Short mmCIF file of C-alpha atoms in Angstrom, two decimals:
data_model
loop_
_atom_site.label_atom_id
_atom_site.label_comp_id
_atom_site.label_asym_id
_atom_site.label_seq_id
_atom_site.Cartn_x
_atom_site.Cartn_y
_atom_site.Cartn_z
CA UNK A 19 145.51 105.82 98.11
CA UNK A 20 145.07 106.72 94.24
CA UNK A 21 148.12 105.05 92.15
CA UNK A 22 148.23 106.90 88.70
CA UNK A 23 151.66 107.41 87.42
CA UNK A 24 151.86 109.06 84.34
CA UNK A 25 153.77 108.78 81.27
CA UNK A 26 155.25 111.34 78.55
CA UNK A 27 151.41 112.11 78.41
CA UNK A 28 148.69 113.43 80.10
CA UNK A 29 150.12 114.53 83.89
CA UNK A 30 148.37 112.92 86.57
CA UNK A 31 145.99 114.57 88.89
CA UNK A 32 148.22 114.94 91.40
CA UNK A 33 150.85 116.58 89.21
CA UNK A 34 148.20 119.29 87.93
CA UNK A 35 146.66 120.41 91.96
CA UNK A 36 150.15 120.97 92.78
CA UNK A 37 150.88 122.92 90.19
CA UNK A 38 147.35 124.50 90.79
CA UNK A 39 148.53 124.91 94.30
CA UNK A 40 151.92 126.47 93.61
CA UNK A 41 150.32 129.10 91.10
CA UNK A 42 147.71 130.65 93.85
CA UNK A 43 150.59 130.64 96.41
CA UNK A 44 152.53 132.57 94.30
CA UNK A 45 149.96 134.65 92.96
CA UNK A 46 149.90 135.41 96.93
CA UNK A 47 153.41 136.19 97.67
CA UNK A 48 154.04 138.01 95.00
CA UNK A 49 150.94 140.60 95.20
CA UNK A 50 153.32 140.94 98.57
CA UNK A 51 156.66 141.13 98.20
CA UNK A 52 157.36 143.80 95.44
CA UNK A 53 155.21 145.98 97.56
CA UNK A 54 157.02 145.26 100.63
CA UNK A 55 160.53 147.41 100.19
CA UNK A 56 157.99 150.47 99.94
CA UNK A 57 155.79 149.52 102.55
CA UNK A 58 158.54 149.04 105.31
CA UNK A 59 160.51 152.51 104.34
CA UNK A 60 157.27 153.97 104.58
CA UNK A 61 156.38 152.21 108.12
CA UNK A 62 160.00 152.45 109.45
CA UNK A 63 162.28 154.48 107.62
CA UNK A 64 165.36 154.52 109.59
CA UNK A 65 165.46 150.68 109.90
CA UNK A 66 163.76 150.01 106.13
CA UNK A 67 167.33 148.79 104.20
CA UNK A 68 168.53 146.80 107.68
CA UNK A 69 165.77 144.96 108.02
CA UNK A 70 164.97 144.11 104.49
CA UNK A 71 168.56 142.12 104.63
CA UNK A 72 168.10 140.58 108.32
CA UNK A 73 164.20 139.54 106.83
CA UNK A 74 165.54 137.86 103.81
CA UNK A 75 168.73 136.10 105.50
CA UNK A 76 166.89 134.42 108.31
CA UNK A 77 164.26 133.68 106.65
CA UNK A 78 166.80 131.63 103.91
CA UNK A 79 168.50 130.64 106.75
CA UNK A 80 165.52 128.93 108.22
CA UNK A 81 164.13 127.52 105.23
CA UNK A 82 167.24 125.61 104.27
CA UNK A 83 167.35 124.24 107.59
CA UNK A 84 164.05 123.10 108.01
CA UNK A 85 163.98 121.83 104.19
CA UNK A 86 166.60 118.96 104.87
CA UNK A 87 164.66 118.18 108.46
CA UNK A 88 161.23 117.86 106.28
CA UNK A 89 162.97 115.10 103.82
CA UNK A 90 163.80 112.99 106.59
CA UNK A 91 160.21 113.12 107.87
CA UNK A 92 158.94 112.41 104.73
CA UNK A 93 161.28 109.43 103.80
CA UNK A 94 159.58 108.27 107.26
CA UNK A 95 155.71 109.19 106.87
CA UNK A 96 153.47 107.20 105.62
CA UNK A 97 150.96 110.03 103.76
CA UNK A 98 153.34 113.30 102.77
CA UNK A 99 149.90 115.49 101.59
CA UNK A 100 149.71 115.93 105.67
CA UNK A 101 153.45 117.70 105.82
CA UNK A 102 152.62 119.60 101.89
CA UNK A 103 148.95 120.97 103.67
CA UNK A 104 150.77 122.35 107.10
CA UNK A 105 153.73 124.23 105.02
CA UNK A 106 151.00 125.75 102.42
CA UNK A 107 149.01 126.56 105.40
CA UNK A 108 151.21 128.28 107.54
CA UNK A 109 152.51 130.34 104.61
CA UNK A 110 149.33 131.82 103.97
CA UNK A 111 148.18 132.51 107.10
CA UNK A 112 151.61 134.33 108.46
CA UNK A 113 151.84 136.57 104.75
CA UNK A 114 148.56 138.91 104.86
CA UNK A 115 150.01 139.77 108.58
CA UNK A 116 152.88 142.04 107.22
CA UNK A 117 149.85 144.82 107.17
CA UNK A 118 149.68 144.84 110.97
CA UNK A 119 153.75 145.22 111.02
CA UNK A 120 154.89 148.56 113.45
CA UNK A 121 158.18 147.32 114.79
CA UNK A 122 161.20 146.44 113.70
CA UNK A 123 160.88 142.69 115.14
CA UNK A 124 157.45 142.32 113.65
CA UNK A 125 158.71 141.72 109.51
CA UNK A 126 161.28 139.46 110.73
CA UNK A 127 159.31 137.09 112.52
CA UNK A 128 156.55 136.94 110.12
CA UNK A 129 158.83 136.13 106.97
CA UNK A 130 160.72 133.77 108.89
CA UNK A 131 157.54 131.88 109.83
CA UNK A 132 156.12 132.22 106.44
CA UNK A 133 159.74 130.39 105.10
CA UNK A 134 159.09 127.60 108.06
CA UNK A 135 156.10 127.07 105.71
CA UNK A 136 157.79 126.79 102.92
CA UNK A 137 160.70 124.59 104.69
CA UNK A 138 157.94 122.27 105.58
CA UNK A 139 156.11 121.65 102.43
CA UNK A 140 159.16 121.53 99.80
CA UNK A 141 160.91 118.51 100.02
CA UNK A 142 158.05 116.39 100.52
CA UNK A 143 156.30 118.46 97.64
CA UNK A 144 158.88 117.27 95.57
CA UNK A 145 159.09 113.87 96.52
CA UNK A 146 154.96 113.77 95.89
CA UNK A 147 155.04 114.60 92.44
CA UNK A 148 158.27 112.37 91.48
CA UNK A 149 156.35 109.40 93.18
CA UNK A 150 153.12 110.75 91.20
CA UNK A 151 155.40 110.15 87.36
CA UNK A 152 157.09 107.49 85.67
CA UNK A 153 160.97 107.85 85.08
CA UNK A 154 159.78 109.19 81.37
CA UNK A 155 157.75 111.98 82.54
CA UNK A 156 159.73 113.48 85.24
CA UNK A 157 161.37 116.53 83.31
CA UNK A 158 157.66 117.74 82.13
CA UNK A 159 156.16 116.99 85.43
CA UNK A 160 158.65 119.47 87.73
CA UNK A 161 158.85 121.87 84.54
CA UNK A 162 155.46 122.21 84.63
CA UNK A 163 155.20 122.73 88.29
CA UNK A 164 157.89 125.57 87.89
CA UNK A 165 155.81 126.86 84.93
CA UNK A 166 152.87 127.75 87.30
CA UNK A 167 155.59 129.15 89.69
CA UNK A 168 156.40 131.58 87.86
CA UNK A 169 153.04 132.25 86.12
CA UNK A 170 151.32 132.59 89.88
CA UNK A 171 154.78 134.94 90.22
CA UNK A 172 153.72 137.38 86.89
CA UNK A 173 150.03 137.02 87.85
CA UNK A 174 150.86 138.45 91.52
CA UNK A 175 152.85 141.00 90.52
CA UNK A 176 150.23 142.28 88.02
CA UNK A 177 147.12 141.87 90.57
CA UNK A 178 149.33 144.24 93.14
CA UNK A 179 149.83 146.78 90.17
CA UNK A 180 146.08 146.98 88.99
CA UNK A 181 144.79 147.30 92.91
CA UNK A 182 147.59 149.92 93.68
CA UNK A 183 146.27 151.64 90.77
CA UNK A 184 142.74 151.51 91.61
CA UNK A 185 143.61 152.82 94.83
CA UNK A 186 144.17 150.23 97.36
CA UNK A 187 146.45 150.86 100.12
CA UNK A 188 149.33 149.08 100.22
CA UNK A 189 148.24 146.89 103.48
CA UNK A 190 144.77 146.55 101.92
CA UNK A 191 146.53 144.58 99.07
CA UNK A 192 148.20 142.22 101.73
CA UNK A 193 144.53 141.33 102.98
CA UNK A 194 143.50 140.88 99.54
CA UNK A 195 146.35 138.38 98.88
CA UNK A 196 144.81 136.16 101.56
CA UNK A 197 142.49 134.91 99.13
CA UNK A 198 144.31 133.19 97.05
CA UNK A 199 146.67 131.72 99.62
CA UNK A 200 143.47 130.21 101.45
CA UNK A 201 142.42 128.76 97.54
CA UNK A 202 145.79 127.24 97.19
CA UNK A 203 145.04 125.36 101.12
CA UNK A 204 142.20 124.51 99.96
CA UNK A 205 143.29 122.82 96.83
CA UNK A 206 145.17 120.89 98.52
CA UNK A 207 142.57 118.93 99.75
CA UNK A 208 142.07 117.76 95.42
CA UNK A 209 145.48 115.91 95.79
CA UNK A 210 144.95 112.25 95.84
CA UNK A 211 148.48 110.62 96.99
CA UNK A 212 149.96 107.82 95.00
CA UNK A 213 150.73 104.36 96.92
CA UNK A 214 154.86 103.94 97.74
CA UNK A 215 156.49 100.98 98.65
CA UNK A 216 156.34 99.78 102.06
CA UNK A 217 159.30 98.41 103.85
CA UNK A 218 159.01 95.39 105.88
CA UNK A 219 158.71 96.41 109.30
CA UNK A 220 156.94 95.53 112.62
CA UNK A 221 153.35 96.75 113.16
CA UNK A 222 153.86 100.38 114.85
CA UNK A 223 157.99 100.36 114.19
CA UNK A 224 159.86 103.24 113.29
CA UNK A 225 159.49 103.16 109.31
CA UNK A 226 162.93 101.89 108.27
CA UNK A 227 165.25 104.87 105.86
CA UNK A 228 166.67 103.40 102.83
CA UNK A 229 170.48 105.12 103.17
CA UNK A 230 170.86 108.37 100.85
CA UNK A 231 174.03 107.44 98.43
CA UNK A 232 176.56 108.91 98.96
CA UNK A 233 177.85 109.14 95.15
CA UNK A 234 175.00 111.53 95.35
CA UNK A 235 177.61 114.02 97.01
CA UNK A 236 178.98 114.37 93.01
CA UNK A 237 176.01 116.11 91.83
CA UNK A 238 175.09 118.31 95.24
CA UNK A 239 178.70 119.83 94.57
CA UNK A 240 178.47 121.68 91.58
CA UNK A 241 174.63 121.96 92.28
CA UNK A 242 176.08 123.78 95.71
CA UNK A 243 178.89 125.73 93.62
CA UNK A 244 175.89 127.25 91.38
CA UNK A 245 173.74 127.76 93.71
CA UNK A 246 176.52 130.34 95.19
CA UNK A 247 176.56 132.04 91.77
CA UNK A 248 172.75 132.05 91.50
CA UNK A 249 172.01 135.22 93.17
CA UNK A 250 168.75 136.95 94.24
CA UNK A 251 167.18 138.13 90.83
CA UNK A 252 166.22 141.69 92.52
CA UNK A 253 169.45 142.52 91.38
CA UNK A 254 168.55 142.34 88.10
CA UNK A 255 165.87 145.09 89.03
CA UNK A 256 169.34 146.94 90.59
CA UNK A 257 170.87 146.89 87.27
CA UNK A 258 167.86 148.14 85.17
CA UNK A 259 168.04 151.16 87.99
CA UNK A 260 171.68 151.61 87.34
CA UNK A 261 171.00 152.17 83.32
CA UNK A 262 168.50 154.57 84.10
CA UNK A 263 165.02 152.92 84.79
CA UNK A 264 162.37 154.67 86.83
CA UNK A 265 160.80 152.75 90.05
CA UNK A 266 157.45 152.63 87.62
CA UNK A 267 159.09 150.76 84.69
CA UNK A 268 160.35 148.00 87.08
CA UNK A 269 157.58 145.83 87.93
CA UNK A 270 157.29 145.58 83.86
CA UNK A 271 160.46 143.96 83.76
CA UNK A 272 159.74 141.83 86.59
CA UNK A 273 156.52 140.45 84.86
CA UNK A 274 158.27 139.86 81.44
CA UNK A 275 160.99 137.71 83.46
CA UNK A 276 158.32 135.64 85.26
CA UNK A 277 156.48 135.37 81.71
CA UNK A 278 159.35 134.31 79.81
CA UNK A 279 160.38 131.31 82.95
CA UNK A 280 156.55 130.36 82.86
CA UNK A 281 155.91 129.60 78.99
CA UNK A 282 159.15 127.92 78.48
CA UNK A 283 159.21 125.61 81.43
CA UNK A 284 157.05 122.95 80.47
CA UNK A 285 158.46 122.49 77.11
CA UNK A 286 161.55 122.55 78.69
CA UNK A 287 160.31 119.83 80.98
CA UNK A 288 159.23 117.62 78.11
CA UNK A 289 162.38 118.33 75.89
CA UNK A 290 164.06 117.28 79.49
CA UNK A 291 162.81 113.60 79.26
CA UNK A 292 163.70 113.39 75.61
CA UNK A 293 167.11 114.51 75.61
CA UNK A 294 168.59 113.89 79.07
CA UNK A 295 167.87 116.21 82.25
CA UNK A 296 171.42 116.16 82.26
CA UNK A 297 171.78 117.93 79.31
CA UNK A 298 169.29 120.96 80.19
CA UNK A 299 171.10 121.71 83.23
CA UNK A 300 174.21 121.79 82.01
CA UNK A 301 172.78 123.85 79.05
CA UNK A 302 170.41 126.16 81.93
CA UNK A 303 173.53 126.78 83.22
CA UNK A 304 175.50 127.67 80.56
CA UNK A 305 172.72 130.04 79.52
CA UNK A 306 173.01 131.80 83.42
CA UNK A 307 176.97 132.42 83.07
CA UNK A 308 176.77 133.76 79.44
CA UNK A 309 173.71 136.09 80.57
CA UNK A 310 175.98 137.49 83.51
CA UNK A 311 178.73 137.60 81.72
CA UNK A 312 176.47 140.30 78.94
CA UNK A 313 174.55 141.82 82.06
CA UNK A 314 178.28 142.80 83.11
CA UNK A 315 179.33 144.75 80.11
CA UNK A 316 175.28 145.61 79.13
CA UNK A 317 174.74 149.14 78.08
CA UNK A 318 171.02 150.44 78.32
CA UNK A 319 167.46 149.88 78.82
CA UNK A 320 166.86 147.72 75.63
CA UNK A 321 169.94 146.18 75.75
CA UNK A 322 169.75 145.14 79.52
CA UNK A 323 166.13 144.26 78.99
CA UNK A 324 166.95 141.19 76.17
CA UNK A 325 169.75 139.95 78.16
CA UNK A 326 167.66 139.62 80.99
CA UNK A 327 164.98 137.80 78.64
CA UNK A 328 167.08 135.45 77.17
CA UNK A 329 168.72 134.65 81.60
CA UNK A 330 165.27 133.73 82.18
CA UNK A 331 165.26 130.82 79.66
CA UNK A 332 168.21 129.34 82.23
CA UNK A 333 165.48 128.87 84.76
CA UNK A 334 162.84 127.42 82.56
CA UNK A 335 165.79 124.81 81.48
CA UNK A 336 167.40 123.69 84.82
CA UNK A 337 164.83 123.97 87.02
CA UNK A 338 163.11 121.83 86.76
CA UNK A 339 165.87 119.00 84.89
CA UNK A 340 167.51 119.49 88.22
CA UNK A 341 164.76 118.13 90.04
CA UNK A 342 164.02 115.49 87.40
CA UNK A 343 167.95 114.28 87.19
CA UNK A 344 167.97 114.20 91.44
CA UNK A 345 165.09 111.76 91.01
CA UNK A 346 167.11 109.41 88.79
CA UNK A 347 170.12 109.37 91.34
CA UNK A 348 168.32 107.31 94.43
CA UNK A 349 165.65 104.98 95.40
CA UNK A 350 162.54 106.06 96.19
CA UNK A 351 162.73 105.70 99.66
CA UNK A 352 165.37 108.30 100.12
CA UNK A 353 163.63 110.97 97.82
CA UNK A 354 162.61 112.99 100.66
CA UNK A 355 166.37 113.30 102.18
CA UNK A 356 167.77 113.71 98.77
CA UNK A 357 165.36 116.68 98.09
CA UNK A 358 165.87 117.66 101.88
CA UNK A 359 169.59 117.84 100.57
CA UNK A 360 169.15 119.31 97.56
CA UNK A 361 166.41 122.23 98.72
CA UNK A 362 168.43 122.82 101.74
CA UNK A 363 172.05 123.02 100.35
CA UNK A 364 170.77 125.40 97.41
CA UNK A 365 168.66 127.66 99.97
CA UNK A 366 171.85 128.28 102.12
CA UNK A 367 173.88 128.98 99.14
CA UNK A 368 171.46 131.61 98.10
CA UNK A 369 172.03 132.86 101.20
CA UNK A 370 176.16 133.11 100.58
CA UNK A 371 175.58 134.42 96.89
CA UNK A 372 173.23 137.34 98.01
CA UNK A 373 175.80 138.39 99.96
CA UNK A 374 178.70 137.90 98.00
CA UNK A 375 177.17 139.24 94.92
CA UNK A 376 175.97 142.22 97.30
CA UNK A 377 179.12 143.05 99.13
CA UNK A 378 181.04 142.64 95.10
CA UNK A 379 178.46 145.25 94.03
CA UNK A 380 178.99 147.91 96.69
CA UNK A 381 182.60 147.57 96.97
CA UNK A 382 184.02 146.81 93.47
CA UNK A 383 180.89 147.84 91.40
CA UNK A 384 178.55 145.48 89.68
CA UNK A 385 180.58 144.54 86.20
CA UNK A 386 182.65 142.37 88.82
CA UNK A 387 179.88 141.33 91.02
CA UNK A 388 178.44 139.86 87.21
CA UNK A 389 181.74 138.39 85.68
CA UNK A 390 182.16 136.88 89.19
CA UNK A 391 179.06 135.05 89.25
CA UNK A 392 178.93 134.11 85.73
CA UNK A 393 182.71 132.33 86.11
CA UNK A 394 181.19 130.33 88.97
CA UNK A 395 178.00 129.35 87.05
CA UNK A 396 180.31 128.63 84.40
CA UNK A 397 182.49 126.59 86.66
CA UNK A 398 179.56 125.13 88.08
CA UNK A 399 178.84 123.48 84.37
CA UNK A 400 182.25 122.01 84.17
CA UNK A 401 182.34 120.62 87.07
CA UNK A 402 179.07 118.62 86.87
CA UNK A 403 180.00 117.42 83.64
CA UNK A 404 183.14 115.79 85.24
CA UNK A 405 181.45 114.59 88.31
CA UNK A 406 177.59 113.38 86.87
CA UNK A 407 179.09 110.21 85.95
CA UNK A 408 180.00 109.07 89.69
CA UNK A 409 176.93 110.37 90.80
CA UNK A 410 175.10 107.71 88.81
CA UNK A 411 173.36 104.28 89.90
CA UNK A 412 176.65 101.60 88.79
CA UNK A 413 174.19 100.39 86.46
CA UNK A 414 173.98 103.58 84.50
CA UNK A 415 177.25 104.94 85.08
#
């Protein structure tokens, strides 16, 4: 297996595919999902807003589960492209099936085997591209990989605009999105795996697990805490509807959010590994809970449409610092569980703040469903301040 492990410099191959990887799979999903609301009313329209909800929570349900399950196999496999391929694979083959849907069962199974996917490949995703980076290039290496998250995101979302517009049906455009889900599998195949230490064992034993710390439990709290304030950003898309938007205006915003996360992650990254990762989540988060607490008092189109701007710089600073600083907390041979914690604990908290934030919206109206959520992200900021410290290897603490 290749070895390069980069420094504040040039990323390493491995770091770049990946990214590569992550763009085309979003560039996927997304020429999927914003159509999919539409595409379900029209296909069943008494069961349309049900199912949308039941879709979203197993399938978050299922991916946090899995996510934790796929650390621990990858703190115990000896090649983790294997686990990445399978979860990239499965994704892409389940999405482009939502055009044959015509029951009510059909959307639910599909997304939830599409999010097995994505359970499968995260953590040991992750743990690839920290062992791919030194300690000084961590922040620019996940902010990066975010970065072509959310520019795969924008590019989706535009590619399902133009071929609406040309006068594709909206099932043609799933089958279209196939393409560059089976690019991003086959890109895959580019990623050359660094070498990781080997414990002493046996010939064919059971590969021995370095124990997660458990100081670590001081940073998943407040990551947990925000992750319950971090709700679904469609509701952003709510509250541009609520000042007045029409359905066409919309996808606009949604491509000026992904374009604002994707051209400030990586400096972000690289501004992560100068300063502290510490420091940009605390400051990402900061950024969320004064955003929420605007969005909650926000008058108007132009008004609600710079707030949201300046929320998405909180995802192009934590993202990927929160990756970078859950690196720094344990050895390398407990990556995989640690990011198995860290992806699952923050998927089932999405779950919770969905529907929190949903059931503050619809019964108290949506200035308290913000304020809410921006006192827990604020909260959340506090409280990781106080508790980083324990959280830290003795030697840095």
């Amino acid at each position: 297996m290749a070895t390069p492990r980069a420094g504040t410099g040039r990323l390493p191959r491995t770091v770049v595919v990946l990214g590569v990887v992550s763009l085309l799979t979003d560039v996927s999903s997304d020429m999927i999902f914003p159509l999919l609301p539409a595409f379900l009313a029209a296909r069943l329209p008494a069961q349309a807003p049900v199912l949308l909800g039941l879709m979203e929570g197993v399938a978050d349900l299922i991916s946090a589960l899995i996510k934790y399950q796929s650390g621990v196999w990858a703190d115990r496999a000896r090649r983790l492209k294997p686990m990445v391929l399978l979860g990239y694979g499965l994704s892409s083959l389940m999405r482009p099936l939502m055009a044959f849907v015509t029951l009510a069962w059909h959307p639910v199974v599909i997304r939830a085997l599409d999010r097995v996917g994505k359970g499968l490949r995260s953590s040991p995703r992750d743990a690839l591209i920290a062992h791919s980076v030194s300690p000084e290039a961590r922040g620019q290496a996940f902010g990066f990989h975010r970065g072509m998250d959310h520019a795969g995101a924008a590019v989706g979302s535009l590619a399902a605009m133009v071929l609406v517009a040309v006068g594709l049906r909206v099932e043609q455009v799933f089958f279209v999105a196939a393409v560059p889900g089976l690019l991003a599998v086959l890109a895959i195949l580019l990623v050359r795996e660094p070498s990781r230490p080997e414990p002493d064992a046996a010939p064919g034993a059971t590969r021995a697990l370095a124990p997660v710390p458990r100081r670590l439990a001081y940073y998943l709290v407040p990551i947990t805490l925000f992750g319950v304030a971090n709700s679904t950003d469609a509701f952003l898309l709510l509250k541009l509807t609520e000042e007045g938007a029409q359905p066409e205006f919309l996808p606009l915003a949604w491509l000026l959010l992904q374009a604002v996360k994707s051209a400030v992650s990586f400096p972000a990254g690289r501004l992560a590994d100068r300063l502290g990762a510490s420091r940009l989540v605390v400051t990402g988060w900061s950024l969320y809970a004064l955003s929420y607490l605007a969005l909650a008092w926000a008058r108007g189109l132009t008004l609600t449409m710079i707030v949201i701007g300046v929320y998405g710089l909180y995802h192009a600073l934590a993202e990927g610092a929160e990756k970078s600083l859950l690196t720094s907390l344990v050895p390398a041979e407990a990556r995989g569980r640690a990011f198995g914690l860290y992806n699952g604990l923050t998927g089932g908290a999405s779950l919770a703040a969905g529907l929190l934030f949903g059931l503050l919206w619809t019964s108290m109206g949506s200035t308290t469903a913000f304020v809410t959520a921006g006192a827990l992200a604020g909260l959340s900021a506090l409280l990781l301040v106080v508790l980083l410290p324990r959280a830290r290897p003795p030697a840095e603490a």
